[in-house]
Amino acid sequence: MNNSIQVCDKTFRPYLSQEQILAEVKRVANQINEDLAGKDPLFICVLNGAFIFAADLYRNITIPSEITFMRMKSYVGTETTGKVKVISSLHESVVGRTVVIVEDIVDSGYTMKSMIEQLQTHLGAADVRVCVLLNKPNARRVEGLNIDYCCLEIPNDFIVGYGLDYNEQGRNLPDIYVVEA
Ligand code: IMP
Ligand code: MG
């Protein structure tokens, strides 16, 4: 049986099922509910990739809190460009607040590092937590990046689905797929 799929010019095979993903998302949401009760955290979903993860995560958040969105871009095709662009920034103040950055994946770490710096140093957030669906520790190109909440760690392979794209395609796939070598 061949369950491979085609996205643009590449072939991908099934990697993580929706069920597997959701179990981990619920585990992380419960941990956040416990850790941040009484802090009225502001969740910041990093667009575009994290929108599906953020929706599932936030439906499992039961403590008083808010959610907002920021849009960043660093990838073209399957490679990070190393330059992180803010396409759309925040409209609300984070001064003195507990914020939770909700990101699909940490790869080189450039996007996350730049977001933490902005929120802490320039925008004055009191406590910046990092919540990611996937972590690729072997792809890291920045030092000292702390991930507070992580659903799954994966090897350094390119993936699509569940919000993640290849050249903007494939975000609608319910499961996650990995590129064929
Ligand atoms: P970083 O700045 O290199 O850590 O990259 C983070 C961003 O690159 C993520 O927010 C994703 O949008 C994108 N990205 C990294 N790895 C993948 C992947 O395997 N598939 C799809 N997008 C990815
Ligand atoms: Mg992203």
mmCIF file with all atom_site columns, C-alpha atoms and ligand atoms in Angstrom:
data_model
loop_
_atom_site.group_PDB
_atom_site.id
_atom_site.type_symbol
_atom_site.label_atom_id
_atom_site.label_alt_id
_atom_site.label_comp_id
_atom_site.label_asym_id
_atom_site.label_entity_id
_atom_site.label_seq_id
_atom_site.pdbx_PDB_ins_code
_atom_site.Cartn_x
_atom_site.Cartn_y
_atom_site.Cartn_z
_atom_site.occupancy
_atom_site.B_iso_or_equiv
_atom_site.pdbx_formal_charge
_atom_site.auth_seq_id
_atom_site.auth_comp_id
_atom_site.auth_asym_id
_atom_site.auth_atom_id
_atom_site.pdbx_PDB_model_num
ATOM   1   C  CA  . MET A 1 1   ? 0.000  0.000  0.000  1.00 0.00 ? 1   MET A CA  1
ATOM   2   C  CA  . ASN A 1 2   ? 1.380  3.408  -0.920 1.00 0.00 ? 2   ASN A CA  1
ATOM   3   C  CA  . ASN A 1 3   ? -0.034 6.344  1.040  1.00 0.00 ? 3   ASN A CA  1
ATOM   4   C  CA  . SER A 1 4   ? 2.393  8.884  -0.400 1.00 0.00 ? 4   SER A CA  1
ATOM   5   C  CA  . ILE A 1 5   ? 1.083  12.229 -1.536 1.00 0.00 ? 5   ILE A CA  1
ATOM   6   C  CA  . GLN A 1 6   ? 2.330  14.896 -3.910 1.00 0.00 ? 6   GLN A CA  1
ATOM   7   C  CA  . VAL A 1 7   ? 2.662  18.566 -2.899 1.00 0.00 ? 7   VAL A CA  1
ATOM   8   C  CA  . CYS A 1 8   ? 3.974  20.756 -5.726 1.00 0.00 ? 8   CYS A CA  1
ATOM   9   C  CA  . ASP A 1 9   ? 7.068  18.949 -7.058 1.00 0.00 ? 9   ASP A CA  1
ATOM   10  C  CA  . LYS A 1 10  ? 7.746  16.766 -3.996 1.00 0.00 ? 10  LYS A CA  1
ATOM   11  C  CA  . THR A 1 11  ? 6.495  13.423 -2.645 1.00 0.00 ? 11  THR A CA  1
ATOM   12  C  CA  . PHE A 1 12  ? 5.648  13.085 1.038  1.00 0.00 ? 12  PHE A CA  1
ATOM   13  C  CA  . ARG A 1 13  ? 4.780  10.039 3.174  1.00 0.00 ? 13  ARG A CA  1
ATOM   14  C  CA  . PRO A 1 14  ? 2.570  9.850  6.299  1.00 0.00 ? 14  PRO A CA  1
ATOM   15  C  CA  . TYR A 1 15  ? 4.442  10.760 9.465  1.00 0.00 ? 15  TYR A CA  1
ATOM   16  C  CA  . LEU A 1 16  ? 2.150  11.796 12.349 1.00 0.00 ? 16  LEU A CA  1
ATOM   17  C  CA  . SER A 1 17  ? -1.574 11.161 12.480 1.00 0.00 ? 17  SER A CA  1
ATOM   18  C  CA  . GLN A 1 18  ? -4.122 13.717 13.582 1.00 0.00 ? 18  GLN A CA  1
ATOM   19  C  CA  . GLU A 1 19  ? -4.895 11.493 16.621 1.00 0.00 ? 19  GLU A CA  1
ATOM   20  C  CA  . GLN A 1 20  ? -1.238 11.362 17.690 1.00 0.00 ? 20  GLN A CA  1
ATOM   21  C  CA  . ILE A 1 21  ? -0.917 15.117 17.283 1.00 0.00 ? 21  ILE A CA  1
ATOM   22  C  CA  . LEU A 1 22  ? -4.101 15.906 19.227 1.00 0.00 ? 22  LEU A CA  1
ATOM   23  C  CA  . ALA A 1 23  ? -3.070 13.732 22.174 1.00 0.00 ? 23  ALA A CA  1
ATOM   24  C  CA  . GLU A 1 24  ? 0.152  15.740 22.510 1.00 0.00 ? 24  GLU A CA  1
ATOM   25  C  CA  . VAL A 1 25  ? -1.641 19.068 22.019 1.00 0.00 ? 25  VAL A CA  1
ATOM   26  C  CA  . LYS A 1 26  ? -4.019 18.192 24.884 1.00 0.00 ? 26  LYS A CA  1
ATOM   27  C  CA  . ARG A 1 27  ? -1.134 17.186 27.140 1.00 0.00 ? 27  ARG A CA  1
ATOM   28  C  CA  . VAL A 1 28  ? 0.611  20.525 26.535 1.00 0.00 ? 28  VAL A CA  1
ATOM   29  C  CA  . ALA A 1 29  ? -2.624 22.522 26.973 1.00 0.00 ? 29  ALA A CA  1
ATOM   30  C  CA  . ASN A 1 30  ? -3.200 20.843 30.352 1.00 0.00 ? 30  ASN A CA  1
ATOM   31  C  CA  . GLN A 1 31  ? 0.308  21.752 31.440 1.00 0.00 ? 31  GLN A CA  1
ATOM   32  C  CA  . ILE A 1 32  ? -0.265 25.397 30.454 1.00 0.00 ? 32  ILE A CA  1
ATOM   33  C  CA  . ASN A 1 33  ? -3.627 25.420 32.290 1.00 0.00 ? 33  ASN A CA  1
ATOM   34  C  CA  . GLU A 1 34  ? -1.774 24.295 35.392 1.00 0.00 ? 34  GLU A CA  1
ATOM   35  C  CA  . ASP A 1 35  ? 1.252  26.588 35.069 1.00 0.00 ? 35  ASP A CA  1
ATOM   36  C  CA  . LEU A 1 36  ? -0.462 29.804 34.025 1.00 0.00 ? 36  LEU A CA  1
ATOM   37  C  CA  . ALA A 1 37  ? -3.681 29.749 36.071 1.00 0.00 ? 37  ALA A CA  1
ATOM   38  C  CA  . GLY A 1 38  ? -4.345 33.241 37.444 1.00 0.00 ? 38  GLY A CA  1
ATOM   39  C  CA  . LYS A 1 39  ? -1.882 34.916 35.022 1.00 0.00 ? 39  LYS A CA  1
ATOM   40  C  CA  . ASP A 1 40  ? -4.412 35.865 32.311 1.00 0.00 ? 40  ASP A CA  1
ATOM   41  C  CA  . PRO A 1 41  ? -1.880 34.955 29.589 1.00 0.00 ? 41  PRO A CA  1
ATOM   42  C  CA  . LEU A 1 42  ? -1.972 36.381 26.080 1.00 0.00 ? 42  LEU A CA  1
ATOM   43  C  CA  . PHE A 1 43  ? -1.426 33.641 23.492 1.00 0.00 ? 43  PHE A CA  1
ATOM   44  C  CA  . ILE A 1 44  ? 0.300  34.911 20.356 1.00 0.00 ? 44  ILE A CA  1
ATOM   45  C  CA  . CYS A 1 45  ? -0.226 32.640 17.367 1.00 0.00 ? 45  CYS A CA  1
ATOM   46  C  CA  . VAL A 1 46  ? 2.539  32.965 14.789 1.00 0.00 ? 46  VAL A CA  1
ATOM   47  C  CA  . LEU A 1 47  ? 0.967  33.045 11.345 1.00 0.00 ? 47  LEU A CA  1
ATOM   48  C  CA  . ASN A 1 48  ? 0.722  31.482 8.950  1.00 0.00 ? 48  ASN A CA  1
ATOM   49  C  CA  . GLY A 1 49  ? 1.897  28.013 10.005 1.00 0.00 ? 49  GLY A CA  1
ATOM   50  C  CA  . ALA A 1 50  ? 0.558  27.862 13.581 1.00 0.00 ? 50  ALA A CA  1
ATOM   51  C  CA  . PHE A 1 51  ? -3.103 28.633 12.908 1.00 0.00 ? 51  PHE A CA  1
ATOM   52  C  CA  . ILE A 1 52  ? -4.343 25.037 13.049 1.00 0.00 ? 52  ILE A CA  1
ATOM   53  C  CA  . PHE A 1 53  ? -2.198 24.119 16.045 1.00 0.00 ? 53  PHE A CA  1
ATOM   54  C  CA  . ALA A 1 54  ? -3.274 27.298 17.867 1.00 0.00 ? 54  ALA A CA  1
ATOM   55  C  CA  . ALA A 1 55  ? -6.964 26.521 17.230 1.00 0.00 ? 55  ALA A CA  1
ATOM   56  C  CA  . ASP A 1 56  ? -6.652 23.009 18.685 1.00 0.00 ? 56  ASP A CA  1
ATOM   57  C  CA  . LEU A 1 57  ? -4.451 24.168 21.561 1.00 0.00 ? 57  LEU A CA  1
ATOM   58  C  CA  . TYR A 1 58  ? -6.669 27.100 22.482 1.00 0.00 ? 58  TYR A CA  1
ATOM   59  C  CA  . ARG A 1 59  ? -9.846 24.969 22.533 1.00 0.00 ? 59  ARG A CA  1
ATOM   60  C  CA  . ASN A 1 60  ? -8.122 22.953 25.260 1.00 0.00 ? 60  ASN A CA  1
ATOM   61  C  CA  . ILE A 1 61  ? -7.138 26.016 27.296 1.00 0.00 ? 61  ILE A CA  1
ATOM   62  C  CA  . THR A 1 62  ? -9.609 26.374 30.152 1.00 0.00 ? 62  THR A CA  1
ATOM   63  C  CA  . ILE A 1 63  ? -8.115 29.303 32.118 1.00 0.00 ? 63  ILE A CA  1
ATOM   64  C  CA  . PRO A 1 64  ? -9.054 32.972 31.546 1.00 0.00 ? 64  PRO A CA  1
ATOM   65  C  CA  . SER A 1 65  ? -6.781 34.167 28.715 1.00 0.00 ? 65  SER A CA  1
ATOM   66  C  CA  . GLU A 1 66  ? -6.699 35.924 25.342 1.00 0.00 ? 66  GLU A CA  1
ATOM   67  C  CA  . ILE A 1 67  ? -5.365 35.071 21.902 1.00 0.00 ? 67  ILE A CA  1
ATOM   68  C  CA  . THR A 1 68  ? -3.951 37.271 19.165 1.00 0.00 ? 68  THR A CA  1
ATOM   69  C  CA  . PHE A 1 69  ? -1.893 36.876 16.006 1.00 0.00 ? 69  PHE A CA  1
ATOM   70  C  CA  . MET A 1 70  ? 1.432  37.949 14.550 1.00 0.00 ? 70  MET A CA  1
ATOM   71  C  CA  . ARG A 1 71  ? 2.643  37.209 11.058 1.00 0.00 ? 71  ARG A CA  1
ATOM   72  C  CA  . MET A 1 72  ? 6.273  36.307 10.359 1.00 0.00 ? 72  MET A CA  1
ATOM   73  C  CA  . LYS A 1 73  ? 8.099  34.908 7.371  1.00 0.00 ? 73  LYS A CA  1
ATOM   74  C  CA  . SER A 1 74  ? 11.534 33.323 7.033  1.00 0.00 ? 74  SER A CA  1
ATOM   75  C  CA  . TYR A 1 75  ? 11.145 30.294 4.797  1.00 0.00 ? 75  TYR A CA  1
ATOM   76  C  CA  . VAL A 1 76  ? 11.150 30.068 1.016  1.00 0.00 ? 76  VAL A CA  1
ATOM   77  C  CA  . GLY A 1 77  ? 10.566 26.527 -0.295 1.00 0.00 ? 77  GLY A CA  1
ATOM   78  C  CA  . THR A 1 78  ? 12.225 24.046 2.083  1.00 0.00 ? 78  THR A CA  1
ATOM   79  C  CA  . GLU A 1 79  ? 15.003 26.357 3.345  1.00 0.00 ? 79  GLU A CA  1
ATOM   80  C  CA  . THR A 1 80  ? 15.138 29.082 5.973  1.00 0.00 ? 80  THR A CA  1
ATOM   81  C  CA  . THR A 1 81  ? 16.406 32.362 4.558  1.00 0.00 ? 81  THR A CA  1
ATOM   82  C  CA  . GLY A 1 82  ? 17.965 33.338 7.913  1.00 0.00 ? 82  GLY A CA  1
ATOM   83  C  CA  . LYS A 1 83  ? 16.187 36.687 7.714  1.00 0.00 ? 83  LYS A CA  1
ATOM   84  C  CA  . VAL A 1 84  ? 12.977 36.972 9.694  1.00 0.00 ? 84  VAL A CA  1
ATOM   85  C  CA  . LYS A 1 85  ? 10.414 39.467 8.452  1.00 0.00 ? 85  LYS A CA  1
ATOM   86  C  CA  . VAL A 1 86  ? 7.498  40.752 10.515 1.00 0.00 ? 86  VAL A CA  1
ATOM   87  C  CA  . ILE A 1 87  ? 4.643  40.870 8.027  1.00 0.00 ? 87  ILE A CA  1
ATOM   88  C  CA  . SER A 1 88  ? 1.985  41.920 10.532 1.00 0.00 ? 88  SER A CA  1
ATOM   89  C  CA  . SER A 1 89  ? 2.727  43.010 14.099 1.00 0.00 ? 89  SER A CA  1
ATOM   90  C  CA  . LEU A 1 90  ? 0.696  43.168 17.323 1.00 0.00 ? 90  LEU A CA  1
ATOM   91  C  CA  . HIS A 1 91  ? -2.101 45.637 17.944 1.00 0.00 ? 91  HIS A CA  1
ATOM   92  C  CA  . GLU A 1 92  ? -2.361 45.058 21.694 1.00 0.00 ? 92  GLU A CA  1
ATOM   93  C  CA  . SER A 1 93  ? 0.038  46.046 24.476 1.00 0.00 ? 93  SER A CA  1
ATOM   94  C  CA  . VAL A 1 94  ? 2.021  43.253 26.152 1.00 0.00 ? 94  VAL A CA  1
ATOM   95  C  CA  . VAL A 1 95  ? 3.612  45.509 28.789 1.00 0.00 ? 95  VAL A CA  1
ATOM   96  C  CA  . GLY A 1 96  ? 3.852  43.586 32.077 1.00 0.00 ? 96  GLY A CA  1
ATOM   97  C  CA  . ARG A 1 97  ? 1.942  40.592 30.685 1.00 0.00 ? 97  ARG A CA  1
ATOM   98  C  CA  . THR A 1 98  ? 2.553  36.873 30.523 1.00 0.00 ? 98  THR A CA  1
ATOM   99  C  CA  . VAL A 1 99  ? 2.627  35.918 26.857 1.00 0.00 ? 99  VAL A CA  1
ATOM   100 C  CA  . VAL A 1 100 ? 2.747  32.486 25.241 1.00 0.00 ? 100 VAL A CA  1
ATOM   101 C  CA  . ILE A 1 101 ? 4.205  32.370 21.734 1.00 0.00 ? 101 ILE A CA  1
ATOM   102 C  CA  . VAL A 1 102 ? 2.374  29.630 19.814 1.00 0.00 ? 102 VAL A CA  1
ATOM   103 C  CA  . GLU A 1 103 ? 4.499  28.442 16.890 1.00 0.00 ? 103 GLU A CA  1
ATOM   104 C  CA  . ASP A 1 104 ? 4.204  25.467 14.548 1.00 0.00 ? 104 ASP A CA  1
ATOM   105 C  CA  . ILE A 1 105 ? 7.866  24.461 14.473 1.00 0.00 ? 105 ILE A CA  1
ATOM   106 C  CA  . VAL A 1 106 ? 11.262 25.595 15.680 1.00 0.00 ? 106 VAL A CA  1
ATOM   107 C  CA  . ASP A 1 107 ? 13.921 24.803 13.131 1.00 0.00 ? 107 ASP A CA  1
ATOM   108 C  CA  . SER A 1 108 ? 16.968 27.106 12.911 1.00 0.00 ? 108 SER A CA  1
ATOM   109 C  CA  . GLY A 1 109 ? 15.447 29.106 15.791 1.00 0.00 ? 109 GLY A CA  1
ATOM   110 C  CA  . TYR A 1 110 ? 15.825 32.484 14.037 1.00 0.00 ? 110 TYR A CA  1
ATOM   111 C  CA  . THR A 1 111 ? 12.064 33.200 14.042 1.00 0.00 ? 111 THR A CA  1
ATOM   112 C  CA  . MET A 1 112 ? 11.600 32.309 17.708 1.00 0.00 ? 112 MET A CA  1
ATOM   113 C  CA  . LYS A 1 113 ? 14.698 34.168 18.853 1.00 0.00 ? 113 LYS A CA  1
ATOM   114 C  CA  . SER A 1 114 ? 13.612 37.295 17.045 1.00 0.00 ? 114 SER A CA  1
ATOM   115 C  CA  . MET A 1 115 ? 10.075 37.066 18.497 1.00 0.00 ? 115 MET A CA  1
ATOM   116 C  CA  . ILE A 1 116 ? 11.297 36.581 22.074 1.00 0.00 ? 116 ILE A CA  1
ATOM   117 C  CA  . GLU A 1 117 ? 13.636 39.560 21.709 1.00 0.00 ? 117 GLU A CA  1
ATOM   118 C  CA  . GLN A 1 118 ? 10.891 41.795 20.377 1.00 0.00 ? 118 GLN A CA  1
ATOM   119 C  CA  . LEU A 1 119 ? 8.344  40.825 23.018 1.00 0.00 ? 119 LEU A CA  1
ATOM   120 C  CA  . GLN A 1 120 ? 10.752 41.012 25.950 1.00 0.00 ? 120 GLN A CA  1
ATOM   121 C  CA  . THR A 1 121 ? 13.140 43.787 25.050 1.00 0.00 ? 121 THR A CA  1
ATOM   122 C  CA  . HIS A 1 122 ? 11.145 46.099 22.797 1.00 0.00 ? 122 HIS A CA  1
ATOM   123 C  CA  . LEU A 1 123 ? 7.535  45.511 23.798 1.00 0.00 ? 123 LEU A CA  1
ATOM   124 C  CA  . GLY A 1 124 ? 8.028  44.962 27.567 1.00 0.00 ? 124 GLY A CA  1
ATOM   125 C  CA  . ALA A 1 125 ? 6.327  41.609 28.227 1.00 0.00 ? 125 ALA A CA  1
ATOM   126 C  CA  . ALA A 1 126 ? 6.912  40.388 31.804 1.00 0.00 ? 126 ALA A CA  1
ATOM   127 C  CA  . ASP A 1 127 ? 7.115  36.655 31.083 1.00 0.00 ? 127 ASP A CA  1
ATOM   128 C  CA  . VAL A 1 128 ? 7.557  35.165 27.613 1.00 0.00 ? 128 VAL A CA  1
ATOM   129 C  CA  . ARG A 1 129 ? 6.785  31.449 27.268 1.00 0.00 ? 129 ARG A CA  1
ATOM   130 C  CA  . VAL A 1 130 ? 7.360  29.413 24.130 1.00 0.00 ? 130 VAL A CA  1
ATOM   131 C  CA  . CYS A 1 131 ? 4.879  26.741 23.024 1.00 0.00 ? 131 CYS A CA  1
ATOM   132 C  CA  . VAL A 1 132 ? 5.618  24.756 19.868 1.00 0.00 ? 132 VAL A CA  1
ATOM   133 C  CA  . LEU A 1 133 ? 3.981  21.881 18.074 1.00 0.00 ? 133 LEU A CA  1
ATOM   134 C  CA  . LEU A 1 134 ? 7.266  20.522 16.751 1.00 0.00 ? 134 LEU A CA  1
ATOM   135 C  CA  . ASN A 1 135 ? 10.911 20.986 17.603 1.00 0.00 ? 135 ASN A CA  1
ATOM   136 C  CA  . LYS A 1 136 ? 13.820 20.081 15.329 1.00 0.00 ? 136 LYS A CA  1
ATOM   137 C  CA  . PRO A 1 137 ? 16.726 20.323 17.827 1.00 0.00 ? 137 PRO A CA  1
ATOM   138 C  CA  . ASN A 1 138 ? 19.305 19.173 15.255 1.00 0.00 ? 138 ASN A CA  1
ATOM   139 C  CA  . ALA A 1 139 ? 18.538 22.101 12.951 1.00 0.00 ? 139 ALA A CA  1
ATOM   140 C  CA  . ARG A 1 140 ? 19.264 24.782 15.547 1.00 0.00 ? 140 ARG A CA  1
ATOM   141 C  CA  . ARG A 1 141 ? 21.489 27.679 14.457 1.00 0.00 ? 141 ARG A CA  1
ATOM   142 C  CA  . VAL A 1 142 ? 20.978 29.961 17.474 1.00 0.00 ? 142 VAL A CA  1
ATOM   143 C  CA  . GLU A 1 143 ? 22.131 29.333 21.045 1.00 0.00 ? 143 GLU A CA  1
ATOM   144 C  CA  . GLY A 1 144 ? 20.276 29.295 24.338 1.00 0.00 ? 144 GLY A CA  1
ATOM   145 C  CA  . LEU A 1 145 ? 16.735 29.006 23.007 1.00 0.00 ? 145 LEU A CA  1
ATOM   146 C  CA  . ASN A 1 146 ? 14.478 27.647 25.739 1.00 0.00 ? 146 ASN A CA  1
ATOM   147 C  CA  . ILE A 1 147 ? 11.263 25.897 24.700 1.00 0.00 ? 147 ILE A CA  1
ATOM   148 C  CA  . ASP A 1 148 ? 8.803  25.783 27.590 1.00 0.00 ? 148 ASP A CA  1
ATOM   149 C  CA  . TYR A 1 149 ? 6.132  23.617 25.960 1.00 0.00 ? 149 TYR A CA  1
ATOM   150 C  CA  . CYS A 1 150 ? 6.760  21.190 23.087 1.00 0.00 ? 150 CYS A CA  1
ATOM   151 C  CA  . CYS A 1 151 ? 4.324  18.638 21.668 1.00 0.00 ? 151 CYS A CA  1
ATOM   152 C  CA  . LEU A 1 152 ? 6.816  16.524 19.698 1.00 0.00 ? 152 LEU A CA  1
ATOM   153 C  CA  . GLU A 1 153 ? 10.528 16.452 18.826 1.00 0.00 ? 153 GLU A CA  1
ATOM   154 C  CA  . ILE A 1 154 ? 11.361 15.366 15.280 1.00 0.00 ? 154 ILE A CA  1
ATOM   155 C  CA  . PRO A 1 155 ? 14.526 14.786 13.223 1.00 0.00 ? 155 PRO A CA  1
ATOM   156 C  CA  . ASN A 1 156 ? 15.781 17.365 10.773 1.00 0.00 ? 156 ASN A CA  1
ATOM   157 C  CA  . ASP A 1 157 ? 13.389 16.464 7.931  1.00 0.00 ? 157 ASP A CA  1
ATOM   158 C  CA  . PHE A 1 158 ? 11.012 18.715 6.005  1.00 0.00 ? 158 PHE A CA  1
ATOM   159 C  CA  . ILE A 1 159 ? 7.341  18.161 6.791  1.00 0.00 ? 159 ILE A CA  1
ATOM   160 C  CA  . VAL A 1 160 ? 3.925  19.434 5.633  1.00 0.00 ? 160 VAL A CA  1
ATOM   161 C  CA  . GLY A 1 161 ? 0.347  19.315 6.885  1.00 0.00 ? 161 GLY A CA  1
ATOM   162 C  CA  . TYR A 1 162 ? -1.619 20.422 9.965  1.00 0.00 ? 162 TYR A CA  1
ATOM   163 C  CA  . GLY A 1 163 ? -0.912 24.062 9.057  1.00 0.00 ? 163 GLY A CA  1
ATOM   164 C  CA  . LEU A 1 164 ? 2.649  23.605 7.806  1.00 0.00 ? 164 LEU A CA  1
ATOM   165 C  CA  . ASP A 1 165 ? 3.309  24.314 4.143  1.00 0.00 ? 165 ASP A CA  1
ATOM   166 C  CA  . TYR A 1 166 ? 5.600  23.573 1.260  1.00 0.00 ? 166 TYR A CA  1
ATOM   167 C  CA  . ASN A 1 167 ? 5.569  26.707 -0.903 1.00 0.00 ? 167 ASN A CA  1
ATOM   168 C  CA  . GLU A 1 168 ? 2.229  27.659 0.732  1.00 0.00 ? 168 GLU A CA  1
ATOM   169 C  CA  . GLN A 1 169 ? 0.610  24.333 -0.285 1.00 0.00 ? 169 GLN A CA  1
ATOM   170 C  CA  . GLY A 1 170 ? -0.410 21.435 1.975  1.00 0.00 ? 170 GLY A CA  1
ATOM   171 C  CA  . ARG A 1 171 ? -1.539 23.385 5.062  1.00 0.00 ? 171 ARG A CA  1
ATOM   172 C  CA  . ASN A 1 172 ? -4.993 21.773 4.805  1.00 0.00 ? 172 ASN A CA  1
ATOM   173 C  CA  . LEU A 1 173 ? -3.750 18.187 5.242  1.00 0.00 ? 173 LEU A CA  1
ATOM   174 C  CA  . PRO A 1 174 ? -5.190 16.874 8.555  1.00 0.00 ? 174 PRO A CA  1
ATOM   175 C  CA  . ASP A 1 175 ? -2.122 14.693 9.257  1.00 0.00 ? 175 ASP A CA  1
ATOM   176 C  CA  . ILE A 1 176 ? 1.589  15.505 9.046  1.00 0.00 ? 176 ILE A CA  1
ATOM   177 C  CA  . TYR A 1 177 ? 3.724  14.140 6.189  1.00 0.00 ? 177 TYR A CA  1
ATOM   178 C  CA  . VAL A 1 178 ? 7.492  13.977 5.726  1.00 0.00 ? 178 VAL A CA  1
ATOM   179 C  CA  . VAL A 1 179 ? 9.350  14.563 2.462  1.00 0.00 ? 179 VAL A CA  1
ATOM   180 C  CA  . GLU A 1 180 ? 10.677 11.460 0.705  1.00 0.00 ? 180 GLU A CA  1
ATOM   181 C  CA  . ALA A 1 181 ? 14.447 11.404 0.367  1.00 0.00 ? 181 ALA A CA  1
HETATM 182 P  P1  . IMP B 2 .   ? 13.157 28.912 11.910 1.00 0.00 ? 1   IMP B P1  1
HETATM 183 O  O1  . IMP B 2 .   ? 13.159 30.409 11.981 1.00 0.00 ? 1   IMP B O1  1
HETATM 184 O  O2  . IMP B 2 .   ? 14.247 28.383 11.015 1.00 0.00 ? 1   IMP B O2  1
HETATM 185 O  O3  . IMP B 2 .   ? 13.188 28.240 13.283 1.00 0.00 ? 1   IMP B O3  1
HETATM 186 O  O4  . IMP B 2 .   ? 11.888 28.455 11.143 1.00 0.00 ? 1   IMP B O4  1
HETATM 187 C  C1  . IMP B 2 .   ? 10.677 28.553 11.645 1.00 0.00 ? 1   IMP B C1  1
HETATM 188 C  C2  . IMP B 2 .   ? 9.636  28.650 10.551 1.00 0.00 ? 1   IMP B C2  1
HETATM 189 O  O5  . IMP B 2 .   ? 10.012 27.971 9.344  1.00 0.00 ? 1   IMP B O5  1
HETATM 190 C  C3  . IMP B 2 .   ? 8.407  27.965 11.046 1.00 0.00 ? 1   IMP B C3  1
HETATM 191 O  O6  . IMP B 2 .   ? 7.553  28.904 11.620 1.00 0.00 ? 1   IMP B O6  1
HETATM 192 C  C4  . IMP B 2 .   ? 7.831  27.334 9.818  1.00 0.00 ? 1   IMP B C4  1
HETATM 193 O  O7  . IMP B 2 .   ? 6.901  28.213 9.245  1.00 0.00 ? 1   IMP B O7  1
HETATM 194 C  C5  . IMP B 2 .   ? 8.974  27.150 8.869  1.00 0.00 ? 1   IMP B C5  1
HETATM 195 N  N1  . IMP B 2 .   ? 9.434  25.740 8.849  1.00 0.00 ? 1   IMP B N1  1
HETATM 196 C  C6  . IMP B 2 .   ? 10.504 25.211 9.479  1.00 0.00 ? 1   IMP B C6  1
HETATM 197 N  N2  . IMP B 2 .   ? 10.623 23.895 9.237  1.00 0.00 ? 1   IMP B N2  1
HETATM 198 C  C7  . IMP B 2 .   ? 9.589  23.564 8.444  1.00 0.00 ? 1   IMP B C7  1
HETATM 199 C  C8  . IMP B 2 .   ? 9.128  22.313 7.862  1.00 0.00 ? 1   IMP B C8  1
HETATM 200 O  O8  . IMP B 2 .   ? 9.693  21.219 8.022  1.00 0.00 ? 1   IMP B O8  1
HETATM 201 N  N3  . IMP B 2 .   ? 8.003  22.398 7.101  1.00 0.00 ? 1   IMP B N3  1
HETATM 202 C  C9  . IMP B 2 .   ? 7.307  23.555 6.889  1.00 0.00 ? 1   IMP B C9  1
HETATM 203 N  N4  . IMP B 2 .   ? 7.697  24.735 7.422  1.00 0.00 ? 1   IMP B N4  1
HETATM 204 C  C10 . IMP B 2 .   ? 8.832  24.739 8.191  1.00 0.00 ? 1   IMP B C10 1
HETATM 205 MG MG  . MG  B 3 .   ? 5.695  29.506 10.919 1.00 0.00 ? 2   MG  B MG  1
#
